[in-house]
Amino acid sequence: MDNNIVLLVIVSVISIVIGYIISSALAQRKTKDQQMKLDTMVQKAQEEARMVELQAKDNALKVMQSAEAENARRRAELGREDDRLQKRRTEMDHRFERLEQREQNLNKRQSALDKRTNEVEKMYEQQLTELQRIAEMTSEEARSVLLVEVEKEARGDMARIMRQIENEAREEGETRARQLIADAIQRVASDQVAEVTTSVVTLPNEEMKGRIVGRNGRNIRAFEQAAGVDVIVDDTPEAVTISCFDSVRREIARRSLAKLIQDGRIHPAYIEKVLADETVNVEKDLNKAGEEAVFEAGVAGLHPEIIKMLGRLKYRTSYGQNQLAHAVEVAKLAAVIAAELGADVEVSKTGALLHDLGKAMDHNTEGTHAMLGAEFAKRYGVNPKVVNVIASHHHEIDQESVEAIVVEAADAISGARPGARREDLEQYLKRLRALEEIANSYSGVAQSYAIQAGREVRIIVKPEEIDDLASARLARDIAKKVEETMQYPGQIKVTVIRETRAVEMAK
């Protein structure tokens, strides 16, 4: 019995131990499974965190790139705005300097007027004193004074006669000059066709516009970037427009686009090849045009770079007048006038041919075309007299020779002859209104009329306010103001008319 109890107890203890061991093993296994699940969840969470982190980095990079692009765009806009403001500030400075110069001129004129007024008052007092003195003179003294007055009157008559002779000589000189100019124009008369560089390229059909643009604008962007022009594809049927301030670059782009349309292969790589080929062809044409112009004008010994630059004028126009044809025409006119006057024909021809040379480069370089052309010619060893002719044909510097005056006259004849230049209606009307406004701005002017297509302005003054001497001064002042404030081809004649009318009614 005792043994059974002991055995039972031992069995129970063993059972309890085995149960505890089993439960411990199960608990450990369960804990291990839970740990494995937890590790799996942690690993999955870490992977998801890495994915989120990578996505966040990508988004941050995109935002940063977008911000940098926006900053670059704004910096570019700010730079353009700054350039525009700087240019406007420079223009304002120039205007302020001109206003100061005009104010100084007005002050000088006022000072001169005050001086003359003082002189008149002084002369009046002297005459009054003289009259008072004469009243107390003897007959001999009075006779002496009378002789002096007669001498003064005689001198005045002599001055009037001399002035009349000068006027007659001037009229004869003008007649001779007109004959000379007419003879020069007659000898050089030729048909001049106003060549305007076109910027329109015709297309065989409307589908070609899509090929020019390309997928997502790839072709047109490549063309514009390589050619340096703007290509405008609008609703114009079977045509596209090329826009660029540089006429030579626009001509290269026009030829290249026409060749691409004819060939049919329009893609970025081929576009660059065609542009390179056409650039070489246009350079050859420029050299050829310069050589032909030099040969036609009869000028020799020019540097090849000058001939090449002269050829660029083939694609430059002014009021519709081709500048290369204008240069050749001015050279011929200058040669005829110089020969008639006994001036140096070679200097006149060369200066006339090169007088607008700066217009071939003034888009790329700062300065007036006269000074740019003179500096360029001087750089390549052109005769100093010719350099002065080029630089002074718009009176930016003093003219040092008669050849400079000859070239200026020939330039005016070529630009002012009928049909040489075209001017749109709006600009024409603005010029006429500006002429009349300048004339009407002076006191004492009753009416003013711009006539002869704006080449003459006639001013009718109030006779009770403006005398003959003031009329001559008014004409000179108006002409000077027109020169300072307006741009116009040729010359403008200012005529001041003063008349007094007496009207009575017979009853």
PDB file of N, CA, C and O in Angstrom, residues 194 196 316-323 359 415 419-424 427-428 431 487-489:
ATOM      1  N   ALA A 194      13.873  98.268-105.663  1.00  0.00           N
ATOM      2  CA  ALA A 194      13.945  98.179-104.195  1.00  0.00           C
ATOM      3  C   ALA A 194      13.760  96.736-103.780  1.00  0.00           C
ATOM      4  O   ALA A 194      12.666  96.187-103.851  1.00  0.00           O
ATOM      5  N   VAL A 196      13.506  93.995-101.075  1.00  0.00           N
ATOM      6  CA  VAL A 196      13.215  93.826 -99.661  1.00  0.00           C
ATOM      7  C   VAL A 196      13.392  92.358 -99.320  1.00  0.00           C
ATOM      8  O   VAL A 196      12.812  91.505 -99.964  1.00  0.00           O
ATOM      9  N   ARG A 316      20.386  94.468 -96.584  1.00  0.00           N
ATOM     10  CA  ARG A 316      19.979  95.567 -95.706  1.00  0.00           C
ATOM     11  C   ARG A 316      19.221  96.601 -96.532  1.00  0.00           C
ATOM     12  O   ARG A 316      19.646  96.962 -97.628  1.00  0.00           O
ATOM     13  N   THR A 317      18.077  97.068 -96.030  1.00  0.00           N
ATOM     14  CA  THR A 317      17.281  98.067 -96.724  1.00  0.00           C
ATOM     15  C   THR A 317      17.012  99.240 -95.798  1.00  0.00           C
ATOM     16  O   THR A 317      17.050  99.109 -94.576  1.00  0.00           O
ATOM     17  N   SER A 318      16.721 100.411 -96.372  1.00  0.00           N
ATOM     18  CA  SER A 318      16.339 101.604 -95.628  1.00  0.00           C
ATOM     19  C   SER A 318      15.191 102.257 -96.378  1.00  0.00           C
ATOM     20  O   SER A 318      15.360 102.677 -97.520  1.00  0.00           O
ATOM     21  N   TYR A 319      14.024 102.304 -95.769  1.00  0.00           N
ATOM     22  CA  TYR A 319      12.814 102.813 -96.414  1.00  0.00           C
ATOM     23  C   TYR A 319      12.560 102.069 -97.737  1.00  0.00           C
ATOM     24  O   TYR A 319      12.103 102.650 -98.710  1.00  0.00           O
ATOM     25  N   GLY A 320      12.892 100.771 -97.764  1.00  0.00           N
ATOM     26  CA  GLY A 320      12.672  99.982 -98.968  1.00  0.00           C
ATOM     27  C   GLY A 320      13.790 100.068 -99.982  1.00  0.00           C
ATOM     28  O   GLY A 320      13.741  99.388-100.996  1.00  0.00           O
ATOM     29  N   GLN A 321      14.804 100.898 -99.756  1.00  0.00           N
ATOM     30  CA  GLN A 321      15.912 101.055-100.710  1.00  0.00           C
ATOM     31  C   GLN A 321      17.047 100.116-100.327  1.00  0.00           C
ATOM     32  O   GLN A 321      17.530 100.160 -99.206  1.00  0.00           O
ATOM     33  N   ASN A 322      17.461  99.267-101.276  1.00  0.00           N
ATOM     34  CA  ASN A 322      18.553  98.348-101.020  1.00  0.00           C
ATOM     35  C   ASN A 322      19.836  99.132-100.793  1.00  0.00           C
ATOM     36  O   ASN A 322      20.224  99.977-101.613  1.00  0.00           O
ATOM     37  N   GLN A 323      20.523  98.863 -99.686  1.00  0.00           N
ATOM     38  CA  GLN A 323      21.665  99.682 -99.295  1.00  0.00           C
ATOM     39  C   GLN A 323      22.903  99.441-100.156  1.00  0.00           C
ATOM     40  O   GLN A 323      23.712 100.358-100.336  1.00  0.00           O
ATOM     41  N   LYS A 359      26.282 100.224 -91.507  1.00  0.00           N
ATOM     42  CA  LYS A 359      24.947  99.636 -91.422  1.00  0.00           C
ATOM     43  C   LYS A 359      24.988  98.118 -91.516  1.00  0.00           C
ATOM     44  O   LYS A 359      24.018  97.457 -91.157  1.00  0.00           O
ATOM     45  N   GLY A 415      19.075 109.237-101.970  1.00  0.00           N
ATOM     46  CA  GLY A 415      17.992 108.904-101.046  1.00  0.00           C
ATOM     47  C   GLY A 415      16.719 109.675-101.299  1.00  0.00           C
ATOM     48  O   GLY A 415      15.627 109.213-100.971  1.00  0.00           O
ATOM     49  N   GLY A 419      10.906 107.627-105.974  1.00  0.00           N
ATOM     50  CA  GLY A 419      10.873 106.174-106.099  1.00  0.00           C
ATOM     51  C   GLY A 419      12.003 105.458-105.411  1.00  0.00           C
ATOM     52  O   GLY A 419      12.031 104.230-105.387  1.00  0.00           O
ATOM     53  N   ALA A 420      12.970 106.199-104.840  1.00  0.00           N
ATOM     54  CA  ALA A 420      14.120 105.534-104.225  1.00  0.00           C
ATOM     55  C   ALA A 420      13.734 104.843-102.938  1.00  0.00           C
ATOM     56  O   ALA A 420      14.176 103.739-102.657  1.00  0.00           O
ATOM     57  N   ARG A 421      12.904 105.503-102.146  1.00  0.00           N
ATOM     58  CA  ARG A 421      12.566 104.957-100.836  1.00  0.00           C
ATOM     59  C   ARG A 421      11.067 104.935-100.653  1.00  0.00           C
ATOM     60  O   ARG A 421      10.339 105.768-101.184  1.00  0.00           O
ATOM     61  N   ARG A 422      10.618 103.990 -99.864  1.00  0.00           N
ATOM     62  CA  ARG A 422       9.204 103.890 -99.526  1.00  0.00           C
ATOM     63  C   ARG A 422       9.018 104.233 -98.062  1.00  0.00           C
ATOM     64  O   ARG A 422       9.864 103.948 -97.235  1.00  0.00           O
ATOM     65  N   GLU A 423       7.876 104.836 -97.777  1.00  0.00           N
ATOM     66  CA  GLU A 423       7.557 105.211 -96.406  1.00  0.00           C
ATOM     67  C   GLU A 423       6.079 104.937 -96.192  1.00  0.00           C
ATOM     68  O   GLU A 423       5.239 105.369 -96.989  1.00  0.00           O
ATOM     69  N   ASP A 424       5.723 104.195 -95.152  1.00  0.00           N
ATOM     70  CA  ASP A 424       4.314 103.884 -94.950  1.00  0.00           C
ATOM     71  C   ASP A 424       3.528 105.140 -94.588  1.00  0.00           C
ATOM     72  O   ASP A 424       4.067 106.160 -94.161  1.00  0.00           O
ATOM     73  N   GLN A 427       3.807 106.681 -90.913  1.00  0.00           N
ATOM     74  CA  GLN A 427       5.042 107.423 -90.662  1.00  0.00           C
ATOM     75  C   GLN A 427       5.058 108.734 -91.438  1.00  0.00           C
ATOM     76  O   GLN A 427       5.539 109.764 -90.950  1.00  0.00           O
ATOM     77  N   TYR A 428       4.526 108.720 -92.665  1.00  0.00           N
ATOM     78  CA  TYR A 428       4.477 109.928 -93.480  1.00  0.00           C
ATOM     79  C   TYR A 428       3.626 110.998 -92.805  1.00  0.00           C
ATOM     80  O   TYR A 428       4.036 112.163 -92.686  1.00  0.00           O
ATOM     81  N   ARG A 431       5.305 112.481 -89.755  1.00  0.00           N
ATOM     82  CA  ARG A 431       6.362 113.434 -90.079  1.00  0.00           C
ATOM     83  C   ARG A 431       5.774 114.791 -90.455  1.00  0.00           C
ATOM     84  O   ARG A 431       6.290 115.838 -90.049  1.00  0.00           O
ATOM     85  N   GLN A 487      14.086 112.857 -87.758  1.00  0.00           N
ATOM     86  CA  GLN A 487      14.878 112.056 -88.685  1.00  0.00           C
ATOM     87  C   GLN A 487      14.119 111.989 -90.002  1.00  0.00           C
ATOM     88  O   GLN A 487      12.934 111.652 -90.026  1.00  0.00           O
ATOM     89  N   TYR A 488      14.797 112.309 -91.119  1.00  0.00           N
ATOM     90  CA  TYR A 488      14.119 112.387 -92.397  1.00  0.00           C
ATOM     91  C   TYR A 488      15.148 112.186 -93.503  1.00  0.00           C
ATOM     92  O   TYR A 488      16.324 112.497 -93.345  1.00  0.00           O
ATOM     93  N   PRO A 489      14.718 111.627 -94.644  1.00  0.00           N
ATOM     94  CA  PRO A 489      15.637 111.496 -95.780  1.00  0.00           C
ATOM     95  C   PRO A 489      15.733 112.808 -96.543  1.00  0.00           C
ATOM     96  O   PRO A 489      14.769 113.545 -96.698  1.00  0.00           O
TER      97      PRO A 489
END
